[in-house]
mmCIF file of C-alpha atoms in Angstrom:
data_model
loop_
_atom_site.group_PDB
_atom_site.id
_atom_site.type_symbol
_atom_site.label_atom_id
_atom_site.label_comp_id
_atom_site.label_asym_id
_atom_site.label_seq_id
_atom_site.Cartn_x
_atom_site.Cartn_y
_atom_site.Cartn_z
ATOM 1 C CA GLN A 1 -4.906 -42.557 -11.971
ATOM 2 C CA LEU A 2 -5.426 -41.029 -8.554
ATOM 3 C CA LYS A 3 -9.111 -41.933 -8.576
ATOM 4 C CA ARG A 4 -8.296 -45.538 -9.251
ATOM 5 C CA SER A 5 -5.677 -45.706 -6.676
ATOM 6 C CA LYS A 6 -6.167 -46.900 -3.039
ATOM 7 C CA TRP A 7 -5.630 -43.474 -1.437
ATOM 8 C CA PRO A 8 -8.416 -42.679 0.855
ATOM 9 C CA THR A 9 -10.789 -39.731 -0.161
ATOM 10 C CA LYS A 10 -12.119 -37.077 2.244
ATOM 11 C CA SER A 11 -15.597 -35.591 2.242
ATOM 12 C CA HIS A 12 -14.705 -32.117 0.880
ATOM 13 C CA TYR A 13 -11.680 -33.058 -1.288
ATOM 14 C CA LEU A 14 -10.325 -36.238 -3.025
ATOM 15 C CA TYR A 15 -6.531 -36.034 -2.428
ATOM 16 C CA SER A 16 -3.936 -33.529 -1.376
ATOM 17 C CA PRO A 17 -0.430 -34.524 -2.307
ATOM 18 C CA ILE A 18 2.715 -32.456 -2.259
ATOM 19 C CA VAL A 19 4.577 -32.451 -5.531
ATOM 20 C CA THR A 20 7.843 -30.630 -6.757
ATOM 21 C CA PHE A 21 8.185 -28.586 -9.939
ATOM 22 C CA ASP A 22 11.389 -27.493 -11.437
ATOM 23 C CA VAL A 23 11.294 -23.703 -11.885
ATOM 24 C CA ASP A 24 14.338 -22.271 -13.431
ATOM 25 C CA GLY A 25 16.509 -25.060 -12.051
ATOM 26 C CA GLN A 26 14.987 -24.811 -8.459
ATOM 27 C CA LEU A 27 12.797 -27.366 -7.128
ATOM 28 C CA MET A 28 9.566 -25.772 -5.682
ATOM 29 C CA PRO A 29 7.273 -27.947 -3.453
ATOM 30 C CA VAL A 30 3.582 -27.274 -4.375
ATOM 31 C CA LYS A 31 0.597 -28.736 -2.360
ATOM 32 C CA LEU A 32 -2.129 -29.834 -4.616
ATOM 33 C CA GLY A 33 -5.842 -30.253 -3.653
ATOM 34 C CA PHE A 34 -8.188 -32.272 -5.889
ATOM 35 C CA VAL A 35 -11.711 -30.981 -5.378
ATOM 36 C CA MET A 36 -14.761 -32.514 -6.968
ATOM 37 C CA LYS A 37 -16.981 -30.200 -9.043
ATOM 38 C CA ARG A 38 -20.479 -29.807 -7.806
ATOM 39 C CA GLY A 39 -22.840 -32.209 -9.620
ATOM 40 C CA LEU A 40 -20.029 -33.720 -11.857
ATOM 41 C CA PRO A 41 -18.563 -36.709 -9.744
ATOM 42 C CA ASN A 42 -16.085 -37.681 -12.494
ATOM 43 C CA ASP A 43 -14.747 -34.087 -12.886
ATOM 44 C CA PHE A 44 -12.639 -32.147 -10.528
ATOM 45 C CA LEU A 45 -10.695 -28.928 -9.989
ATOM 46 C CA VAL A 46 -6.939 -28.996 -9.074
ATOM 47 C CA LEU A 47 -6.056 -26.223 -6.536
ATOM 48 C CA GLY A 48 -2.460 -25.458 -5.908
ATOM 49 C CA THR A 49 -0.445 -23.544 -3.340
ATOM 50 C CA THR A 50 3.227 -23.215 -2.276
ATOM 51 C CA LYS A 51 2.231 -22.988 1.351
ATOM 52 C CA THR A 52 2.616 -26.679 1.901
ATOM 53 C CA ASP A 53 1.598 -26.518 5.675
ATOM 54 C CA LEU A 54 -1.905 -25.578 4.815
ATOM 55 C CA HIS A 55 -4.690 -28.076 5.380
ATOM 56 C CA PRO A 56 -6.827 -28.882 2.279
ATOM 57 C CA GLN A 57 -9.913 -27.178 3.775
ATOM 58 C CA GLU A 58 -7.776 -23.949 4.210
ATOM 59 C CA ILE A 59 -6.659 -24.167 0.507
ATOM 60 C CA ILE A 60 -10.327 -24.416 -0.510
ATOM 61 C CA LYS A 61 -11.436 -21.562 1.624
ATOM 62 C CA MET A 62 -8.537 -19.490 0.295
ATOM 63 C CA TYR A 63 -9.532 -20.185 -3.410
ATOM 64 C CA ALA A 64 -13.255 -19.567 -2.623
ATOM 65 C CA HIS A 65 -12.333 -15.989 -1.289
ATOM 66 C CA ARG A 66 -10.084 -15.381 -4.209
ATOM 67 C CA TRP A 67 -12.762 -16.522 -6.781
ATOM 68 C CA GLN A 68 -15.222 -13.797 -5.157
ATOM 69 C CA ILE A 69 -12.529 -11.148 -5.850
ATOM 70 C CA GLU A 70 -11.913 -12.209 -9.389
ATOM 71 C CA GLY A 71 -15.622 -12.327 -10.047
ATOM 72 C CA TYR A 72 -15.901 -8.777 -8.741
ATOM 73 C CA PHE A 73 -13.078 -7.583 -11.020
ATOM 74 C CA LYS A 74 -14.681 -9.167 -14.034
ATOM 75 C CA VAL A 75 -17.908 -7.340 -13.316
ATOM 76 C CA ALA A 76 -16.218 -4.049 -12.514
ATOM 77 C CA LYS A 77 -14.283 -4.254 -15.959
ATOM 78 C CA GLN A 78 -17.234 -5.615 -17.966
ATOM 79 C CA TYR A 79 -20.157 -3.560 -16.829
ATOM 80 C CA LEU A 80 -18.672 -0.485 -14.814
ATOM 81 C CA GLN A 81 -15.834 0.190 -17.479
ATOM 82 C CA PHE A 82 -13.165 0.218 -14.620
ATOM 83 C CA ASP A 83 -10.672 -0.872 -17.358
ATOM 84 C CA ASN A 84 -11.367 2.230 -19.425
ATOM 85 C CA THR A 85 -10.486 4.710 -16.644
ATOM 86 C CA GLN A 86 -7.218 6.313 -15.374
ATOM 87 C CA ILE A 87 -8.564 6.966 -11.868
ATOM 88 C CA GLN A 88 -6.251 5.445 -9.233
ATOM 89 C CA SER A 89 -7.877 6.641 -5.992
ATOM 90 C CA TYR A 90 -10.492 4.846 -3.989
ATOM 91 C CA ASP A 91 -12.730 8.053 -3.871
ATOM 92 C CA GLY A 92 -12.175 8.437 -7.527
ATOM 93 C CA LEU A 93 -13.447 4.956 -8.345
ATOM 94 C CA CYS A 94 -16.410 5.504 -6.112
ATOM 95 C CA GLY A 95 -17.284 8.639 -8.073
ATOM 96 C CA HIS A 96 -16.815 6.951 -11.364
ATOM 97 C CA MET A 97 -19.184 4.188 -10.294
ATOM 98 C CA ALA A 98 -21.734 6.538 -9.106
#
């Protein structure tokens, strides 16, 4: 529906509306960012944040950084067996990795 609307699209994102969600009886404003997937013009990602004052470009950057962190944790758990250890210190994790 949004794609067919007359809302203007930007170069890095399609739309960025603020919507409200009912969370346990409280209304919570959430800013959404509709971003096209690379190489798939008819498919997009929806990014959301409760920081409604952020510009859509800032939301995209924030999620890009977060995605790198999530990718690291996946690799660390899958290949370095970080999920099988009880080590809680940074030095201990470095020793486990080595």
